[in-house]
Amino acid sequence: LYFSLSDLKSVLDDAYGSADSFELMLNKNPFNEQFPVHTNGLVKKLFDDLKVTEQPLSRLSLLLIDQKISSLGKGSKDFVKEHFVHILAAIGNLLQQDYQGKWKMELASDGKTWNPYMEVKQHKIEFFTSLYEDVFVNERIDGLLIELYDTEAAVIQNNLK
């Protein structure tokens, strides 16, 4: 859902990378179908860039990442936009770890954009759209990682028994 037509337009303008493509992940995932192979490195870079020492990846480390991002002040919005795939990887890797998920990739209808999702108990958990909306439309920063992780974890716990 979008709060206004201008929010929707912002998403569409960002996703509309060419006349034949209309995908949210267009130009966001430089690894294409190989994204799952790179998630550990993306998470490590996120930790390094924010100087987060709490490892391995855990719910606590997501909270610390959120705090570090918030502490960036005016630069926090740019940071999350620049680290979109890193944040996606961190949330997904923790879902994978905590719920025995598996990264999967899906080629979009444009034939060139690869969309990552998590498969848990043979169900598709597609959280990149929520993250995209938070980062690029609402420009929401506070509690970004932990809230999205907790939301997806609740969906898994309550609906995928």
PDB file of C-alpha atoms in Angstrom:
ATOM      1  CA  LEU A   1       0.000   0.000   0.000  1.00  0.00           C
ATOM      2  CA  TYR A   2       1.120   3.527  -0.699  1.00  0.00           C
ATOM      3  CA  PHE A   3       0.145   6.564   1.326  1.00  0.00           C
ATOM      4  CA  SER A   4      -0.240   8.803  -1.700  1.00  0.00           C
ATOM      5  CA  LEU A   5       0.028   8.873  -5.452  1.00  0.00           C
ATOM      6  CA  SER A   6       3.358  10.665  -5.129  1.00  0.00           C
ATOM      7  CA  ASP A   7       4.726   7.666  -3.142  1.00  0.00           C
ATOM      8  CA  LEU A   8       3.547   5.323  -5.873  1.00  0.00           C
ATOM      9  CA  LYS A   9       5.032   7.581  -8.529  1.00  0.00           C
ATOM     10  CA  SER A  10       8.356   7.593  -6.668  1.00  0.00           C
ATOM     11  CA  VAL A  11       8.447   3.786  -6.661  1.00  0.00           C
ATOM     12  CA  LEU A  12       7.475   3.593 -10.306  1.00  0.00           C
ATOM     13  CA  ASP A  13       9.996   6.247 -11.362  1.00  0.00           C
ATOM     14  CA  ASP A  14      12.777   4.458  -9.495  1.00  0.00           C
ATOM     15  CA  ALA A  15      11.851   1.042 -10.855  1.00  0.00           C
ATOM     16  CA  TYR A  16      11.297   2.210 -14.412  1.00  0.00           C
ATOM     17  CA  GLY A  17      14.819   1.749 -15.629  1.00  0.00           C
ATOM     18  CA  SER A  18      14.069   1.218 -19.296  1.00  0.00           C
ATOM     19  CA  ALA A  19      11.178   1.045 -21.686  1.00  0.00           C
ATOM     20  CA  ASP A  20      11.026  -2.734 -21.397  1.00  0.00           C
ATOM     21  CA  SER A  21      11.542  -3.126 -17.647  1.00  0.00           C
ATOM     22  CA  PHE A  22       9.442  -2.216 -14.653  1.00  0.00           C
ATOM     23  CA  GLU A  23      10.986  -4.001 -11.680  1.00  0.00           C
ATOM     24  CA  LEU A  24      11.802  -2.838  -8.132  1.00  0.00           C
ATOM     25  CA  MET A  25      15.119  -4.712  -8.032  1.00  0.00           C
ATOM     26  CA  LEU A  26      16.235  -3.342 -11.403  1.00  0.00           C
ATOM     27  CA  ASN A  27      19.780  -1.991 -10.961  1.00  0.00           C
ATOM     28  CA  LYS A  28      19.708  -2.819  -7.239  1.00  0.00           C
ATOM     29  CA  ASN A  29      21.128  -6.359  -7.350  1.00  0.00           C
ATOM     30  CA  PRO A  30      24.466  -6.341  -9.166  1.00  0.00           C
ATOM     31  CA  PHE A  31      24.934 -10.079  -8.538  1.00  0.00           C
ATOM     32  CA  ASN A  32      21.828 -11.157 -10.473  1.00  0.00           C
ATOM     33  CA  GLU A  33      21.053 -14.864  -9.955  1.00  0.00           C
ATOM     34  CA  GLN A  34      24.298 -15.290  -7.983  1.00  0.00           C
ATOM     35  CA  PHE A  35      23.054 -13.044  -5.132  1.00  0.00           C
ATOM     36  CA  PRO A  36      22.825 -15.941  -2.596  1.00  0.00           C
ATOM     37  CA  VAL A  37      26.519 -16.725  -3.130  1.00  0.00           C
ATOM     38  CA  HIS A  38      27.404 -13.164  -2.078  1.00  0.00           C
ATOM     39  CA  THR A  39      25.156 -12.690   0.967  1.00  0.00           C
ATOM     40  CA  ASN A  40      27.805 -13.572   3.573  1.00  0.00           C
ATOM     41  CA  GLY A  41      30.239 -11.076   2.043  1.00  0.00           C
ATOM     42  CA  LEU A  42      27.535  -8.402   1.891  1.00  0.00           C
ATOM     43  CA  VAL A  43      26.726  -8.920   5.569  1.00  0.00           C
ATOM     44  CA  LYS A  44      30.424  -8.747   6.489  1.00  0.00           C
ATOM     45  CA  LYS A  45      30.790  -5.475   4.558  1.00  0.00           C
ATOM     46  CA  LEU A  46      27.741  -4.040   6.357  1.00  0.00           C
ATOM     47  CA  PHE A  47      29.286  -4.986   9.715  1.00  0.00           C
ATOM     48  CA  ASP A  48      32.645  -3.525   8.678  1.00  0.00           C
ATOM     49  CA  ASP A  49      31.226  -0.284   7.271  1.00  0.00           C
ATOM     50  CA  LEU A  50      29.315   0.338  10.505  1.00  0.00           C
ATOM     51  CA  LYS A  51      32.073  -1.008  12.776  1.00  0.00           C
ATOM     52  CA  VAL A  52      29.694  -3.518  14.347  1.00  0.00           C
ATOM     53  CA  THR A  53      31.668  -6.078  16.335  1.00  0.00           C
ATOM     54  CA  GLU A  54      28.725  -8.203  17.542  1.00  0.00           C
ATOM     55  CA  GLN A  55      29.104 -11.350  15.471  1.00  0.00           C
ATOM     56  CA  PRO A  56      27.888 -13.799  14.363  1.00  0.00           C
ATOM     57  CA  LEU A  57      24.708 -12.469  12.819  1.00  0.00           C
ATOM     58  CA  SER A  58      21.900 -12.431  15.368  1.00  0.00           C
ATOM     59  CA  ARG A  59      18.849 -10.462  16.387  1.00  0.00           C
ATOM     60  CA  LEU A  60      21.140  -8.446  18.669  1.00  0.00           C
ATOM     61  CA  SER A  61      23.459  -7.582  15.799  1.00  0.00           C
ATOM     62  CA  LEU A  62      20.453  -6.348  13.751  1.00  0.00           C
ATOM     63  CA  LEU A  63      19.550  -4.057  16.667  1.00  0.00           C
ATOM     64  CA  LEU A  64      23.135  -2.783  16.790  1.00  0.00           C
ATOM     65  CA  ILE A  65      23.152  -2.181  13.033  1.00  0.00           C
ATOM     66  CA  ASP A  66      19.911  -0.209  13.354  1.00  0.00           C
ATOM     67  CA  GLN A  67      21.449   1.888  16.148  1.00  0.00           C
ATOM     68  CA  LYS A  68      24.613   2.544  14.145  1.00  0.00           C
ATOM     69  CA  ILE A  69      22.582   3.589  11.096  1.00  0.00           C
ATOM     70  CA  SER A  70      20.470   5.961  13.205  1.00  0.00           C
ATOM     71  CA  SER A  71      23.649   7.470  14.677  1.00  0.00           C
ATOM     72  CA  LEU A  72      24.743   8.530  11.182  1.00  0.00           C
ATOM     73  CA  GLY A  73      22.253  11.409  11.376  1.00  0.00           C
ATOM     74  CA  LYS A  74      21.631  13.106   8.028  1.00  0.00           C
ATOM     75  CA  GLY A  75      23.778  10.524   6.242  1.00  0.00           C
ATOM     76  CA  SER A  76      21.645   7.597   7.371  1.00  0.00           C
ATOM     77  CA  LYS A  77      19.181   7.790   4.456  1.00  0.00           C
ATOM     78  CA  ASP A  78      21.967   7.725   1.904  1.00  0.00           C
ATOM     79  CA  PHE A  79      23.692   4.904   3.770  1.00  0.00           C
ATOM     80  CA  VAL A  80      20.647   2.601   3.672  1.00  0.00           C
ATOM     81  CA  LYS A  81      20.076   3.350  -0.009  1.00  0.00           C
ATOM     82  CA  GLU A  82      23.709   2.569  -0.814  1.00  0.00           C
ATOM     83  CA  HIS A  83      23.608  -0.576   1.346  1.00  0.00           C
ATOM     84  CA  PHE A  84      20.185  -1.844   0.265  1.00  0.00           C
ATOM     85  CA  VAL A  85      21.423  -5.282  -0.859  1.00  0.00           C
ATOM     86  CA  HIS A  86      23.639  -5.561   2.237  1.00  0.00           C
ATOM     87  CA  ILE A  87      20.622  -4.982   4.483  1.00  0.00           C
ATOM     88  CA  LEU A  88      18.550  -7.407   2.415  1.00  0.00           C
ATOM     89  CA  ALA A  89      21.299 -10.012   2.836  1.00  0.00           C
ATOM     90  CA  ALA A  90      21.524  -9.497   6.615  1.00  0.00           C
ATOM     91  CA  ILE A  91      17.788  -9.910   7.171  1.00  0.00           C
ATOM     92  CA  GLY A  92      17.620 -12.889   4.829  1.00  0.00           C
ATOM     93  CA  ASN A  93      20.651 -14.632   6.285  1.00  0.00           C
ATOM     94  CA  LEU A  94      19.205 -14.366   9.790  1.00  0.00           C
ATOM     95  CA  LEU A  95      15.852 -15.736   8.575  1.00  0.00           C
ATOM     96  CA  GLN A  96      17.799 -18.531   6.900  1.00  0.00           C
ATOM     97  CA  GLN A  97      19.684 -19.265  10.103  1.00  0.00           C
ATOM     98  CA  ASP A  98      16.721 -19.057  12.489  1.00  0.00           C
ATOM     99  CA  TYR A  99      14.072 -20.769  10.332  1.00  0.00           C
ATOM    100  CA  GLN A 100      16.076 -23.093   8.097  1.00  0.00           C
ATOM    101  CA  GLY A 101      15.322 -20.939   5.092  1.00  0.00           C
ATOM    102  CA  LYS A 102      16.951 -21.127   1.724  1.00  0.00           C
ATOM    103  CA  TRP A 103      17.762 -18.260  -0.615  1.00  0.00           C
ATOM    104  CA  LYS A 104      16.026 -18.566  -3.972  1.00  0.00           C
ATOM    105  CA  MET A 105      16.107 -16.352  -7.028  1.00  0.00           C
ATOM    106  CA  GLU A 106      13.380 -15.580  -9.504  1.00  0.00           C
ATOM    107  CA  LEU A 107      13.831 -14.013 -12.912  1.00  0.00           C
ATOM    108  CA  ALA A 108      11.375 -11.158 -13.311  1.00  0.00           C
ATOM    109  CA  SER A 109       9.082 -10.769 -16.284  1.00  0.00           C
ATOM    110  CA  ASP A 110      11.499  -8.296 -17.902  1.00  0.00           C
ATOM    111  CA  GLY A 111      13.911 -11.203 -18.436  1.00  0.00           C
ATOM    112  CA  LYS A 112      16.885  -9.436 -16.845  1.00  0.00           C
ATOM    113  CA  THR A 113      16.079  -8.532 -13.233  1.00  0.00           C
ATOM    114  CA  TRP A 114      16.667 -11.186 -10.586  1.00  0.00           C
ATOM    115  CA  ASN A 115      14.555 -11.013  -7.412  1.00  0.00           C
ATOM    116  CA  PRO A 116      15.725 -12.742  -4.229  1.00  0.00           C
ATOM    117  CA  TYR A 117      13.376 -14.405  -1.799  1.00  0.00           C
ATOM    118  CA  MET A 118      13.583 -16.827   1.097  1.00  0.00           C
ATOM    119  CA  GLU A 119      11.974 -20.243   0.961  1.00  0.00           C
ATOM    120  CA  VAL A 120      10.887 -21.488   4.377  1.00  0.00           C
ATOM    121  CA  LYS A 121       8.950 -24.734   4.796  1.00  0.00           C
ATOM    122  CA  GLN A 122       8.302 -24.727   1.039  1.00  0.00           C
ATOM    123  CA  HIS A 123       6.722 -21.253   1.196  1.00  0.00           C
ATOM    124  CA  LYS A 124       7.975 -18.140  -0.539  1.00  0.00           C
ATOM    125  CA  ILE A 125       8.920 -15.298   1.814  1.00  0.00           C
ATOM    126  CA  GLU A 126       9.387 -12.231  -0.395  1.00  0.00           C
ATOM    127  CA  PHE A 127      10.521  -9.376   1.819  1.00  0.00           C
ATOM    128  CA  PHE A 128      12.548  -7.271  -0.616  1.00  0.00           C
ATOM    129  CA  THR A 129       9.406  -5.339  -1.592  1.00  0.00           C
ATOM    130  CA  SER A 130       8.777  -4.224   2.007  1.00  0.00           C
ATOM    131  CA  LEU A 131      12.423  -3.255   2.423  1.00  0.00           C
ATOM    132  CA  TYR A 132      12.348  -1.369  -0.882  1.00  0.00           C
ATOM    133  CA  GLU A 133       9.284   0.599   0.163  1.00  0.00           C
ATOM    134  CA  ASP A 134      10.806   1.461   3.558  1.00  0.00           C
ATOM    135  CA  VAL A 135      14.123   2.567   2.063  1.00  0.00           C
ATOM    136  CA  PHE A 136      13.221   4.236  -1.233  1.00  0.00           C
ATOM    137  CA  VAL A 137       9.633   5.420  -0.730  1.00  0.00           C
ATOM    138  CA  ASN A 138       9.138   6.140   2.956  1.00  0.00           C
ATOM    139  CA  GLU A 139      12.847   6.761   3.620  1.00  0.00           C
ATOM    140  CA  ARG A 140      12.340   5.100   6.989  1.00  0.00           C
ATOM    141  CA  ILE A 141      15.497   4.526   9.000  1.00  0.00           C
ATOM    142  CA  ASP A 142      14.716   3.877  12.670  1.00  0.00           C
ATOM    143  CA  GLY A 143      14.424   0.186  13.490  1.00  0.00           C
ATOM    144  CA  LEU A 144      14.518  -0.749   9.819  1.00  0.00           C
ATOM    145  CA  LEU A 145      16.277  -4.124  10.054  1.00  0.00           C
ATOM    146  CA  ILE A 146      14.821  -5.413  13.296  1.00  0.00           C
ATOM    147  CA  GLU A 147      11.231  -4.464  12.448  1.00  0.00           C
ATOM    148  CA  LEU A 148      11.346  -6.166   9.057  1.00  0.00           C
ATOM    149  CA  TYR A 149      13.058  -9.245  10.528  1.00  0.00           C
ATOM    150  CA  ASP A 150      10.489  -9.456  13.361  1.00  0.00           C
ATOM    151  CA  THR A 151       7.606  -9.062  10.904  1.00  0.00           C
ATOM    152  CA  GLU A 152       8.851 -11.871   8.663  1.00  0.00           C
ATOM    153  CA  ALA A 153       9.682 -14.056  11.680  1.00  0.00           C
ATOM    154  CA  ALA A 154       6.120 -13.588  12.993  1.00  0.00           C
ATOM    155  CA  VAL A 155       4.684 -14.547   9.595  1.00  0.00           C
ATOM    156  CA  ILE A 156       6.786 -17.716   9.619  1.00  0.00           C
ATOM    157  CA  GLN A 157       5.964 -18.600  13.229  1.00  0.00           C
ATOM    158  CA  ASN A 158       2.220 -17.950  12.941  1.00  0.00           C
ATOM    159  CA  ASN A 159       1.435 -19.069   9.429  1.00  0.00           C
ATOM    160  CA  LEU A 160       3.980 -21.697   8.399  1.00  0.00           C
ATOM    161  CA  LYS A 161       3.593 -24.443  10.971  1.00  0.00           C
TER     162      LYS A 161
END
